Coordinates of C-alpha atoms in Angstrom, one line a residue:
Chain A
M1 CA 49.5 21.8 35.4
T2 CA 50.1 23.6 32.4
H3 CA 48.8 25.5 29.1
V4 CA 49.8 24.1 25.8
I5 CA 49.5 26.4 23.1
L6 CA 49.9 24.8 19.1
R7 CA 50.8 27.8 16.8
D8 CA 51.1 26.9 12.6
L9 CA 52.8 24.2 13.9
T10 CA 54.3 22.4 10.6
R11 CA 57.2 20.1 10.0
R12 CA 57.9 18.5 6.2
F13 CA 60.3 15.8 5.6
G14 CA 61.7 16.5 1.6
G15 CA 58.6 17.2 0.0
V16 CA 56.2 15.7 2.7
T17 CA 54.6 17.6 4.6
A18 CA 53.5 15.5 7.9
V19 CA 51.8 18.1 9.9
D20 CA 50.1 20.8 7.8
R21 CA 49.4 24.7 9.9
L22 CA 48.3 22.8 13.4
N23 CA 46.5 25.0 14.9
L24 CA 45.3 23.7 19.1
E25 CA 45.0 24.9 22.4
I26 CA 45.3 22.6 25.6
K27 CA 44.1 23.6 29.1
S28 CA 45.8 23.1 31.4
G29 CA 45.3 19.4 33.4
E30 CA 43.3 18.5 30.1
L31 CA 43.7 14.5 28.6
V32 CA 44.2 15.8 24.9
A33 CA 43.4 12.7 22.8
F34 CA 45.1 13.0 19.3
L35 CA 43.4 10.8 16.7
G36 CA 44.1 9.0 13.4
P37 CA 45.4 6.7 10.9
S38 CA 49.1 6.0 10.7
G39 CA 51.2 8.5 9.6
C40 CA 48.7 11.2 9.8
G41 CA 51.0 12.9 11.8
K42 CA 50.6 12.4 15.4
T43 CA 53.7 11.2 16.9
T44 CA 55.0 13.9 14.5
T45 CA 53.4 16.6 16.4
L46 CA 54.1 14.8 20.0
R47 CA 57.8 14.9 19.0
M48 CA 57.9 18.6 17.9
M49 CA 56.2 19.2 21.6
T50 CA 59.2 17.0 23.4
G51 CA 62.0 19.3 21.0
L52 CA 62.8 15.7 20.0
L53 CA 62.2 16.8 16.4
L54 CA 62.1 20.8 15.5
P55 CA 59.1 22.6 13.8
T56 CA 59.9 23.4 10.0
S57 CA 57.9 26.6 11.2
G58 CA 55.4 27.7 13.8
D59 CA 55.6 27.4 17.7
V60 CA 54.8 25.6 20.7
L61 CA 54.3 27.1 23.5
F62 CA 53.8 26.0 27.6
D63 CA 51.9 28.5 30.1
N64 CA 52.4 31.1 27.1
K65 CA 56.4 30.6 26.9
S66 CA 57.3 29.7 23.1
M67 CA 59.6 25.9 23.9
V68 CA 60.9 26.0 20.1
T69 CA 64.2 26.9 21.5
V70 CA 64.2 25.3 24.6
P71 CA 66.3 22.1 25.0
T72 CA 64.3 18.7 25.6
E73 CA 66.1 17.9 28.7
K74 CA 65.0 21.7 29.7
R75 CA 61.3 21.9 28.6
G76 CA 59.2 19.4 30.9
A77 CA 57.8 17.6 28.3
V78 CA 58.5 13.3 29.3
M79 CA 57.1 11.1 26.3
V80 CA 56.0 7.0 27.3
F81 CA 56.4 5.5 24.0
Q82 CA 55.1 2.4 22.7
K83 CA 57.4 0.0 23.3
H84 CA 58.5 0.2 27.2
L85 CA 61.7 0.8 26.7
L86 CA 62.8 0.4 30.5
F87 CA 67.0 0.4 31.0
P88 CA 67.8 -2.9 30.7
T89 CA 71.0 -2.4 33.0
M90 CA 68.4 -1.2 36.0
T91 CA 66.6 -2.3 38.2
I92 CA 63.0 -1.1 38.6
G93 CA 63.7 1.6 40.9
Q94 CA 66.6 3.0 39.5
N95 CA 64.4 3.2 35.8
V96 CA 61.7 4.8 37.7
G97 CA 63.9 7.0 39.6
F98 CA 65.8 8.1 36.5
G99 CA 65.1 11.6 36.1
L100 CA 65.0 12.3 39.3
R101 CA 69.0 11.4 39.7
M102 CA 69.5 13.4 36.9
Q103 CA 67.9 16.5 38.5
G104 CA 70.5 15.8 41.7
V105 CA 67.9 14.9 44.0
H106 CA 69.2 13.4 47.0
K107 CA 69.3 9.3 47.5
R108 CA 66.6 9.1 49.7
E109 CA 64.2 11.1 48.5
I110 CA 64.4 9.3 45.3
E111 CA 63.7 5.8 47.0
R112 CA 60.7 7.8 48.6
R113 CA 59.0 9.3 45.9
V114 CA 59.9 5.8 44.2
D115 CA 58.2 3.5 46.2
E116 CA 54.8 6.3 45.7
M117 CA 55.2 5.8 42.7
L118 CA 55.6 2.0 42.5
E119 CA 52.5 2.0 45.0
L120 CA 50.4 4.0 42.3
V121 CA 50.8 2.2 39.3
K122 CA 49.9 -0.7 41.4
L123 CA 53.5 -2.2 41.6
P124 CA 54.2 -1.9 44.9
G125 CA 57.7 -3.8 46.1
F126 CA 59.2 -4.1 42.5
A127 CA 62.0 -1.8 43.0
P128 CA 64.5 -4.7 43.2
R129 CA 63.7 -6.1 40.8
K130 CA 64.6 -6.1 36.8
A131 CA 62.6 -5.2 33.6
H132 CA 63.1 -8.9 32.0
E133 CA 61.0 -9.9 35.4
L134 CA 58.1 -8.1 34.4
S135 CA 55.2 -8.8 32.3
G136 CA 54.2 -5.9 29.5
G137 CA 51.2 -4.5 31.0
Q138 CA 54.0 -4.0 34.1
Q139 CA 56.5 -2.5 32.3
Q140 CA 54.5 -0.2 30.5
R141 CA 53.1 0.5 34.6
V142 CA 56.6 0.9 35.4
A143 CA 57.3 3.3 32.1
L144 CA 54.7 5.2 33.3
A145 CA 55.5 5.4 37.2
R146 CA 59.2 6.7 35.5
A147 CA 57.5 10.1 33.8
L148 CA 54.9 10.4 36.6
V149 CA 57.8 10.8 39.3
V150 CA 59.4 14.0 37.6
H151 CA 55.7 16.0 38.3
P152 CA 55.9 16.7 34.1
K153 CA 54.7 19.8 33.0
V154 CA 53.6 17.7 30.2
L155 CA 52.8 14.5 30.5
L156 CA 53.2 12.5 26.0
L157 CA 51.8 9.0 25.5
D158 CA 52.9 7.9 22.1
E159 CA 50.6 4.9 21.7
P160 CA 51.5 2.8 25.1
L161 CA 48.7 0.2 25.3
A162 CA 49.5 -0.6 21.2
N163 CA 51.6 -3.6 22.5
L164 CA 49.1 -5.0 25.0
D165 CA 46.5 -7.3 25.1
A166 CA 42.9 -6.5 25.6
N167 CA 42.2 -7.0 29.0
L168 CA 45.6 -5.4 30.0
R169 CA 44.7 -2.3 27.6
L170 CA 41.5 -1.5 29.9
E171 CA 43.1 -2.4 32.9
M172 CA 45.8 0.9 32.0
R173 CA 43.1 2.5 30.4
E174 CA 41.2 3.0 33.5
L175 CA 44.5 3.0 35.4
I176 CA 46.0 6.3 33.2
R177 CA 42.8 7.5 33.5
S178 CA 42.3 7.7 37.2
I179 CA 45.9 8.6 37.6
Q180 CA 45.3 11.6 35.4
R181 CA 42.7 12.6 37.0
E182 CA 44.6 13.0 40.4
L183 CA 48.0 14.0 39.2
S184 CA 45.9 16.9 37.3
I185 CA 48.7 16.3 34.4
T186 CA 48.2 18.2 31.0
T187 CA 48.2 15.5 29.2
V188 CA 48.3 14.0 25.3
F189 CA 47.3 10.5 24.2
V190 CA 48.3 9.5 20.7
T191 CA 45.9 6.7 19.4
H192 CA 44.5 5.0 16.2
D193 CA 42.0 3.1 18.1
Q194 CA 39.4 5.5 18.2
E195 CA 37.6 3.8 21.1
E196 CA 40.2 4.5 23.2
A197 CA 40.5 7.7 21.9
V198 CA 37.1 8.3 23.3
M199 CA 37.0 6.4 26.4
L200 CA 40.2 8.9 27.2
A201 CA 40.7 11.7 26.3
D202 CA 38.5 14.6 27.9
R203 CA 38.7 16.0 23.5
I204 CA 40.0 14.4 20.8
A205 CA 41.9 15.4 17.6
L206 CA 41.1 14.2 15.0
M207 CA 44.1 14.2 12.0
F208 CA 44.0 12.8 8.4
D209 CA 47.1 13.4 5.8
G210 CA 48.8 16.0 8.9
L211 CA 45.5 18.0 9.0
L212 CA 43.7 18.6 11.8
Q213 CA 40.0 17.5 10.8
Q214 CA 38.3 18.0 13.7
Y215 CA 39.1 18.9 17.4
A216 CA 35.8 18.0 20.0
Q217 CA 34.8 16.6 23.1
P218 CA 34.8 12.6 22.3
Q219 CA 30.6 12.9 21.3
D220 CA 30.8 15.1 18.8
F221 CA 32.3 12.7 16.8
Y222 CA 29.2 11.1 17.2
Q223 CA 26.9 13.4 16.9
R224 CA 28.1 16.1 15.1
P225 CA 30.9 15.6 13.0
S226 CA 32.5 18.2 11.1
S227 CA 32.6 15.8 7.5
V228 CA 32.2 12.6 5.7
R229 CA 35.8 11.5 6.5
V230 CA 35.1 11.7 10.4
A231 CA 31.9 10.6 9.9
H232 CA 33.4 7.4 8.6
F233 CA 36.0 7.6 10.6
F234 CA 34.0 7.3 13.6
R235 CA 32.1 3.8 12.0
N236 CA 29.2 6.1 10.1
D237 CA 28.4 5.4 6.5
N238 CA 25.3 6.1 6.6
L239 CA 24.3 9.1 4.0
L240 CA 21.6 10.3 1.7
S241 CA 21.7 13.1 -0.8
G242 CA 19.4 15.9 0.4
T243 CA 18.8 19.8 -0.3
R244 CA 18.1 21.8 2.9
R245 CA 15.8 24.6 2.9
G246 CA 15.1 25.9 6.1
A247 CA 14.1 23.3 9.4
E248 CA 13.3 20.7 6.6
V249 CA 15.7 18.3 4.1
E250 CA 14.0 17.2 1.1
T251 CA 16.2 13.7 0.2
P252 CA 14.5 11.5 -2.2
L253 CA 12.7 9.1 0.8
G254 CA 10.4 12.7 0.5
T255 CA 11.4 15.7 3.2
L256 CA 12.4 14.7 6.8
Q257 CA 12.6 17.6 10.1
I258 CA 15.4 18.6 11.0
D259 CA 15.8 19.3 14.9
P260 CA 16.5 23.2 15.5
S261 CA 19.6 22.8 17.5
R262 CA 21.0 21.0 14.5
M263 CA 20.8 23.2 11.6
Q264 CA 24.6 24.1 11.0
Q265 CA 24.3 23.5 7.6
P266 CA 23.3 26.6 5.4
D267 CA 20.3 26.1 3.3
G268 CA 21.2 23.7 -0.1
K269 CA 22.8 20.7 -1.2
V270 CA 23.4 18.6 1.9
L271 CA 24.1 15.0 3.4
V272 CA 22.1 13.8 5.6
T273 CA 23.4 11.1 8.2
V274 CA 21.9 9.4 10.8
R275 CA 24.9 6.9 13.4
P276 CA 23.3 3.3 13.1
E277 CA 22.8 3.6 16.9
D278 CA 19.9 6.2 16.7
V279 CA 18.2 5.4 13.3
Q280 CA 14.8 3.6 14.9
L281 CA 13.1 0.0 13.7
V282 CA 9.5 1.2 13.6
P283 CA 6.9 -1.7 13.8
N284 CA 4.3 0.5 11.1
P285 CA 4.3 3.7 9.7
A286 CA 4.0 6.9 12.4
E287 CA 4.6 10.3 11.8
G288 CA 7.6 12.2 11.5
N289 CA 10.2 11.6 9.4
C290 CA 9.4 7.9 9.0
V291 CA 10.3 6.1 5.7
E292 CA 9.9 2.1 3.9
A293 CA 13.8 0.3 3.9
K294 CA 14.3 -2.9 2.2
V295 CA 16.0 -5.1 4.2
L296 CA 19.8 -6.3 2.5
L297 CA 21.6 -8.1 5.3
Q298 CA 21.3 -8.7 9.2
V299 CA 24.0 -10.1 11.3
Y300 CA 23.8 -11.0 15.4
M301 CA 26.5 -9.7 16.7
G302 CA 25.3 -10.5 20.6
T303 CA 24.7 -7.3 22.1
H304 CA 22.8 -5.8 19.4
T305 CA 21.6 -6.8 15.5
Q306 CA 23.3 -5.2 12.4
V307 CA 21.2 -4.7 9.8
Q308 CA 22.3 -3.4 6.5
L309 CA 19.0 -1.4 4.7
D310 CA 18.6 -0.2 1.3
L311 CA 16.9 3.7 1.3
A312 CA 16.4 4.9 -1.9
G313 CA 19.2 3.3 -3.2
H314 CA 21.4 3.7 0.1
T315 CA 22.7 1.3 2.2
W316 CA 22.9 2.1 5.7
M317 CA 23.8 0.3 8.3
V318 CA 21.3 -0.2 11.7
H319 CA 21.6 -1.8 14.9
S320 CA 18.4 -2.7 16.3
P321 CA 18.0 -4.7 19.3
A322 CA 19.5 -8.2 19.7
H323 CA 16.5 -9.7 19.4
F324 CA 15.6 -7.9 15.8
Q325 CA 13.9 -10.8 13.1
A326 CA 13.1 -9.7 9.4
Q327 CA 13.6 -11.3 6.3
V328 CA 16.1 -10.9 3.7
G329 CA 14.0 -8.7 1.1
Q330 CA 11.6 -7.4 3.3
T331 CA 10.3 -3.9 3.3
I332 CA 10.4 -2.2 7.0
T333 CA 9.5 1.1 8.1
V334 CA 12.6 2.6 10.1
Q335 CA 12.3 6.3 11.7
L336 CA 15.1 9.0 11.3
P337 CA 14.3 10.8 14.4
A338 CA 14.5 14.9 13.7
S339 CA 16.6 15.2 16.7
S340 CA 19.0 12.3 15.7
I341 CA 19.4 13.8 12.1
W342 CA 22.8 15.8 11.2
L343 CA 23.7 17.7 8.1
L344 CA 27.5 17.2 6.3
P345 CA 28.9 19.1 3.5
T346 CA 29.3 17.5 0.2
S347 CA 32.4 18.5 -0.6
Chain B
M1 CA 67.8 -46.8 19.2
R2 CA 70.1 -46.4 21.9
W3 CA 72.8 -46.6 19.7
L4 CA 71.4 -43.7 17.4
S5 CA 70.8 -41.7 20.3
L6 CA 74.1 -41.7 21.7
M7 CA 75.5 -40.8 18.4
E8 CA 72.9 -37.8 18.6
K9 CA 74.7 -36.8 21.8
L10 CA 78.3 -37.6 20.7
R11 CA 77.5 -35.3 17.3
A12 CA 78.2 -32.1 18.4
P13 CA 81.8 -32.8 20.6
L14 CA 83.3 -35.0 17.2
M15 CA 81.9 -32.1 15.2
V16 CA 84.3 -30.0 17.4
L17 CA 86.4 -32.6 18.0
P18 CA 89.1 -31.6 15.1
A19 CA 89.2 -28.2 15.9
V20 CA 89.8 -28.7 19.9
A21 CA 92.8 -31.5 18.4
L22 CA 94.2 -28.9 16.9
V23 CA 94.5 -26.1 19.5
V24 CA 95.2 -28.2 21.9
L25 CA 97.8 -29.6 20.2
L26 CA 99.6 -26.8 18.9
F27 CA 99.3 -24.5 22.0
F28 CA 99.8 -27.4 25.2
G29 CA 101.8 -29.5 23.1
G30 CA 103.9 -26.5 22.3
L31 CA 103.6 -25.4 25.9
V32 CA 104.8 -28.1 27.7
V33 CA 107.9 -28.9 25.5
G34 CA 108.7 -25.0 26.2
F35 CA 108.0 -25.4 30.4
S36 CA 109.9 -28.8 30.4
Q37 CA 112.8 -26.8 28.5
S38 CA 112.5 -23.8 31.2
L39 CA 113.2 -26.4 34.1
G40 CA 116.2 -27.7 31.8
Y41 CA 115.4 -30.4 30.4
F42 CA 116.7 -29.6 27.1
P43 CA 118.0 -32.8 25.5
A44 CA 120.2 -31.6 22.5
I45 CA 122.5 -29.8 24.7
G46 CA 122.6 -32.6 26.8
S47 CA 120.2 -31.3 29.7
F48 CA 117.9 -33.6 31.5
D49 CA 117.9 -32.8 35.4
L50 CA 114.9 -30.8 36.5
T51 CA 115.8 -27.2 37.9
L52 CA 114.2 -23.9 39.1
R53 CA 117.6 -22.3 38.0
Y54 CA 116.7 -20.5 35.2
Y55 CA 113.4 -19.1 36.6
G56 CA 115.8 -17.4 39.7
D57 CA 117.8 -16.2 36.5
V58 CA 115.0 -14.2 35.3
L59 CA 113.5 -13.3 38.2
T60 CA 116.5 -11.4 39.6
D61 CA 117.4 -9.4 36.3
N62 CA 116.5 -5.9 36.5
T63 CA 115.8 -6.3 32.9
F64 CA 112.9 -8.6 33.4
F65 CA 111.6 -6.2 36.0
E66 CA 112.3 -2.8 33.5
S67 CA 110.4 -4.6 30.5
L68 CA 107.3 -6.1 32.2
W69 CA 106.8 -2.8 33.0
Q70 CA 107.4 -1.5 29.4
T71 CA 105.2 -4.7 28.0
F72 CA 102.4 -3.7 30.9
R73 CA 102.4 0.3 30.1
L74 CA 102.2 -0.5 27.0
A75 CA 99.7 -3.1 26.3
L76 CA 97.4 -1.0 29.5
L77 CA 98.0 2.3 27.3
S78 CA 97.1 1.2 23.7
T79 CA 93.7 -0.5 25.3
V80 CA 92.8 2.2 27.1
M81 CA 93.4 4.9 24.6
S82 CA 92.1 2.8 21.5
S83 CA 88.7 2.0 23.7
V84 CA 88.3 6.0 24.2
L85 CA 88.4 6.6 21.2
A86 CA 86.9 3.5 19.0
I87 CA 83.9 4.7 21.2
A88 CA 84.0 8.3 21.0
L89 CA 84.3 7.6 17.1
A90 CA 81.1 4.8 16.9
L91 CA 78.9 7.7 18.8
V92 CA 79.6 9.9 15.7
L93 CA 79.3 7.3 13.0
R94 CA 75.8 6.4 14.2
N95 CA 74.3 9.1 13.6
T96 CA 73.4 9.4 9.3
F97 CA 74.7 12.2 7.8
K98 CA 76.6 13.5 4.5
G99 CA 79.8 11.1 3.7
S100 CA 78.6 8.8 6.8
R101 CA 78.9 5.6 5.0
F102 CA 82.4 6.7 3.7
F103 CA 83.5 7.7 6.3
T104 CA 82.4 4.3 8.1
F105 CA 84.5 2.2 5.7
M106 CA 87.5 4.4 5.9
F107 CA 86.7 3.4 9.7
Q108 CA 86.9 -0.3 9.3
L109 CA 89.6 -0.1 6.5
S110 CA 92.8 -0.2 8.6
I111 CA 91.1 -3.9 9.8
P112 CA 92.6 -6.3 7.6
I113 CA 95.6 -4.4 7.1
P114 CA 98.2 -6.6 8.6
H115 CA 100.2 -5.4 12.2
L116 CA 103.8 -5.0 10.1
V117 CA 101.9 -3.3 6.9
A118 CA 101.0 -0.3 9.6
A119 CA 104.2 -0.8 11.6
A120 CA 105.5 0.1 7.8
G121 CA 102.5 3.1 7.5
I122 CA 103.6 4.6 10.6
V123 CA 107.6 4.9 9.9
L124 CA 106.6 7.1 7.3
L125 CA 104.3 8.9 8.1
V126 CA 106.2 10.0 12.0
S127 CA 109.7 9.1 11.4
Q128 CA 112.4 12.3 11.2
S129 CA 112.8 11.1 7.7
G130 CA 108.3 10.7 7.1
I131 CA 105.9 12.4 5.4
L132 CA 105.1 14.7 8.3
A133 CA 108.6 15.2 9.2
R134 CA 109.6 16.9 5.1
G135 CA 105.7 18.5 5.7
A136 CA 106.7 19.9 8.1
Y137 CA 110.4 21.3 7.0
A138 CA 108.5 22.1 3.6
L139 CA 106.1 25.1 5.3
G140 CA 109.0 26.1 7.7
L141 CA 107.7 25.0 10.9
I142 CA 111.2 23.5 12.0
D143 CA 114.4 24.1 10.4
A144 CA 115.8 20.4 9.6
P145 CA 113.7 17.2 9.1
R146 CA 116.0 15.9 12.3
N147 CA 114.4 18.3 14.1
F148 CA 110.8 16.4 13.9
P149 CA 110.1 14.9 17.6
V150 CA 111.8 11.7 17.7
M151 CA 108.8 9.4 17.1
V152 CA 110.2 6.2 16.5
F153 CA 112.5 3.9 19.1
D154 CA 111.9 6.6 21.3
R155 CA 111.0 4.9 25.7
P156 CA 107.8 6.3 25.6
G157 CA 107.0 3.9 22.3
T158 CA 105.8 6.7 20.0
A159 CA 105.3 5.0 16.9
I160 CA 104.3 1.2 18.7
Q161 CA 101.1 2.8 20.2
L162 CA 100.1 4.8 17.2
T163 CA 100.5 1.5 15.1
Y164 CA 98.2 -0.3 18.3
L165 CA 96.1 2.4 17.9
W166 CA 95.1 2.3 14.2
K167 CA 94.5 -0.9 14.3
E168 CA 92.9 -1.9 17.1
V169 CA 90.1 1.1 17.3
P170 CA 88.7 0.0 14.6
F171 CA 88.1 -3.3 15.9
I172 CA 87.0 -2.6 19.0
G173 CA 84.7 0.4 17.1
I174 CA 83.5 -1.8 15.0
V175 CA 81.8 -3.8 17.6
V176 CA 80.3 -0.7 20.0
L177 CA 78.8 1.2 16.4
A178 CA 76.9 -2.6 15.6
I179 CA 75.8 -2.1 20.0
L180 CA 74.6 1.4 19.2
Q181 CA 72.9 0.5 16.2
G182 CA 71.2 -2.1 17.5
V183 CA 70.6 -0.5 20.5
G184 CA 68.7 3.2 18.1
P185 CA 67.9 6.4 19.9
Q186 CA 64.8 5.8 21.7
Y187 CA 66.7 5.2 25.0
E188 CA 68.3 8.5 24.6
E189 CA 65.6 10.4 23.3
I190 CA 63.9 9.0 26.6
A191 CA 66.5 9.9 29.5
R192 CA 66.4 13.6 26.9
T193 CA 62.0 14.1 27.9
L194 CA 63.7 12.8 31.5
G195 CA 66.1 15.5 31.8
A196 CA 69.0 13.7 30.7
N197 CA 72.2 16.5 29.3
A198 CA 74.6 14.5 27.2
W199 CA 77.4 13.6 29.5
Q200 CA 74.2 12.5 31.6
R201 CA 72.7 9.9 28.6
F202 CA 76.5 8.7 28.0
R203 CA 77.3 7.9 31.2
Y204 CA 73.8 6.4 32.5
V205 CA 72.5 4.7 29.5
L206 CA 75.2 4.6 26.7
L207 CA 77.6 3.4 28.4
P208 CA 76.0 0.9 30.4
L209 CA 74.5 -0.8 27.2
I210 CA 77.9 -1.1 25.9
L211 CA 80.1 -1.5 28.4
P212 CA 79.5 -5.1 28.2
G213 CA 80.6 -5.3 24.1
V214 CA 84.1 -2.7 25.4
L215 CA 85.3 -5.0 28.1
S216 CA 85.0 -8.4 25.9
T217 CA 86.8 -6.2 22.4
S218 CA 89.4 -4.2 24.8
I219 CA 90.5 -8.0 26.6
I220 CA 91.7 -9.5 23.2
V221 CA 93.7 -5.8 22.4
F222 CA 95.2 -5.8 26.2
A223 CA 96.4 -9.9 25.0
Y224 CA 97.3 -9.0 21.7
V225 CA 99.7 -6.1 22.8
F226 CA 100.9 -7.5 26.1
A227 CA 102.2 -10.5 23.9
S228 CA 102.9 -9.2 20.8
Y229 CA 106.6 -9.5 19.6
E230 CA 106.7 -7.4 16.3
I231 CA 105.9 -4.0 16.2
P232 CA 107.8 -3.4 19.9
L233 CA 110.9 -4.8 17.7
L234 CA 110.7 -3.1 14.5
L235 CA 109.6 0.2 16.2
G236 CA 111.0 0.0 20.1
V237 CA 114.1 1.3 21.6
R238 CA 116.6 -1.8 22.5
H239 CA 116.3 -1.2 26.3
P240 CA 114.0 -1.5 27.9
T241 CA 112.3 -3.8 25.8
T242 CA 109.1 -6.0 26.1
L243 CA 108.9 -8.7 27.5
P244 CA 108.3 -11.2 24.2
V245 CA 111.2 -9.2 22.6
L246 CA 112.9 -10.0 25.2
A247 CA 112.1 -13.9 25.2
F248 CA 112.2 -13.9 21.6
Q249 CA 115.7 -12.1 21.7
S250 CA 117.0 -15.3 24.0
Y251 CA 115.3 -17.5 22.2
Q252 CA 117.1 -16.7 18.6
D253 CA 120.1 -16.2 20.5
P254 CA 122.8 -18.6 18.5
D255 CA 123.9 -20.0 22.1
L256 CA 121.2 -22.4 22.5
S257 CA 122.0 -22.8 26.7
L258 CA 119.8 -19.1 26.9
R259 CA 117.2 -21.4 25.7
P260 CA 115.7 -21.9 29.3
Q261 CA 116.2 -18.8 30.2
A262 CA 114.1 -17.8 27.0
M263 CA 111.2 -20.7 27.7
A264 CA 111.0 -19.6 31.6
M265 CA 110.3 -16.1 30.5
S266 CA 107.6 -16.9 28.3
I267 CA 106.1 -19.0 31.3
I268 CA 106.4 -16.2 33.7
L269 CA 104.9 -13.3 30.4
T270 CA 102.3 -16.6 30.1
L271 CA 101.5 -16.8 33.4
I272 CA 101.6 -12.9 33.9
A273 CA 98.9 -12.1 30.9
I274 CA 96.4 -15.1 32.6
V275 CA 96.9 -13.3 35.6
L276 CA 96.1 -9.8 34.3
L277 CA 93.1 -11.1 32.1
I278 CA 91.4 -12.6 35.5
V279 CA 92.1 -9.7 37.3
Y280 CA 91.0 -7.5 34.2
K281 CA 87.8 -9.3 33.6
R282 CA 86.7 -9.9 37.4
L283 CA 87.5 -5.6 37.3
A284 CA 85.3 -5.5 34.1
R285 CA 82.4 -7.6 35.4
Y286 CA 82.3 -5.1 38.1
A287 CA 82.2 -2.4 36.4
V288 CA 79.1 -4.2 34.1
N289 CA 77.4 -5.2 37.3
S290 CA 77.7 -1.6 39.4

């Protein structure tokens, strides 16, 4: 179990800053997801952690020891790539045992640990086979076993599920999560899929344009996004401008009450947001943050109905029960619960 | 319909037939004539009786075995040294660095240049009247150009080896470079994160990947060097010379009665080359598989 600190980590390629003064702490045994769109600096950060890429400035610390001058092969940070990259000239057993062989571990001990690891990734008896005899999902499990067998200080997974189909991805997510919990290895998981990050990670580091936007637990990205951009990335575009005065926000729809636990923005201009799944459709006007809205569109999604509403000129999305039915153009009442209202900065 | 189907089946064989016919005619035609002459069937000198006498003459002659050893030594050394240098240079050139395109171009430059031109260049460079000898003399490193080490017409065949190296290193290297560029850096990066040092990455990751390419090109180099005569003829000692030179000299002798012996020598040379190639290929397959 290794405690990782990234301190002012920066990497520039010519005039482009891929990662900009990244500060992050990963607790021992924690699984952290680096999340963000392509080109946001996730993989660059991962490569700096392994030592495959040197930072322009800043430091990587494992258990408070600087790793910048430690060569990759001595860091104990093992990487699993998007492509499984099993060595094509070796058998599955030789692939899994590669790291142990490099350490000079005795042949019999290698065999024992390889079998143990193949058992862990649910591929017992696969040792004599060649990589091309395995499916994509099985090959990725072998790649995982190859990384785990050396008991890495830090396990770095660079979009390892990107090439798998939907069912296999789900299966692999569960496998990774259960193995990570069982072995308590400090793990960093790079992904651009927010659902994957939420499902797997203890904490998520969301990055845009090389900058860390928010580093928090998965539920905070839904309930307490730090900016409009973060909210948008987590599929919440419900915004309403307003002015906060104490426990109330004045909006074009009237005055809304806010829960005391959700008043992190100072008094003044703010943006009000409520997640689509937290907006309540109520049959009749009632007490507490009820406003009128016009139905613009409704789409049946199987598990729910997605309703597009016009709230005083702002388009909001609401997830209503699947059986919800209304006419387009009909005026309905929606409730914005005080405990679900979140205030965002205007800039 | 059946006729069309038959034509479809025959189309590919018919298309390669002219090329195959040419090879068969030139190679097997020459081989049959040479083989019959080696057995004593040579109407030009009035010899019609079949005999193994000429093979006996060749195989009891010490000169033949000295030449065989010289040929084998030169072919093996040239192949091994070319392969090692080609791998080393390809490993450097696969990286992108300032001027890497220029160096890659220079590396491949010698491929289209004929062996004879390469030999002339090596003589101009390393002979006792060559550029290096004159340079060493001008710098005061040697008292006179004649004191420069003998590298042409010497027993070890230094100039011959240098010519082959200059020609064959890029030939093997270009194949290795293409494989390395196709493989990319990620296998090595994986190995690095798994704790493999530079030597281990080369030995256990890269070498098995490039070995099939190295072996198939080095087989060609070995076969070529083993059977070529022009470079040893131009740059080698008269004795012991290589087998192809010995066979060529006997073939060119105005005394036609020496022709069957020259042909016996050529047939033996061909058989030895085939056997060596089979052995080499077996060893290569074993090396790749293990």
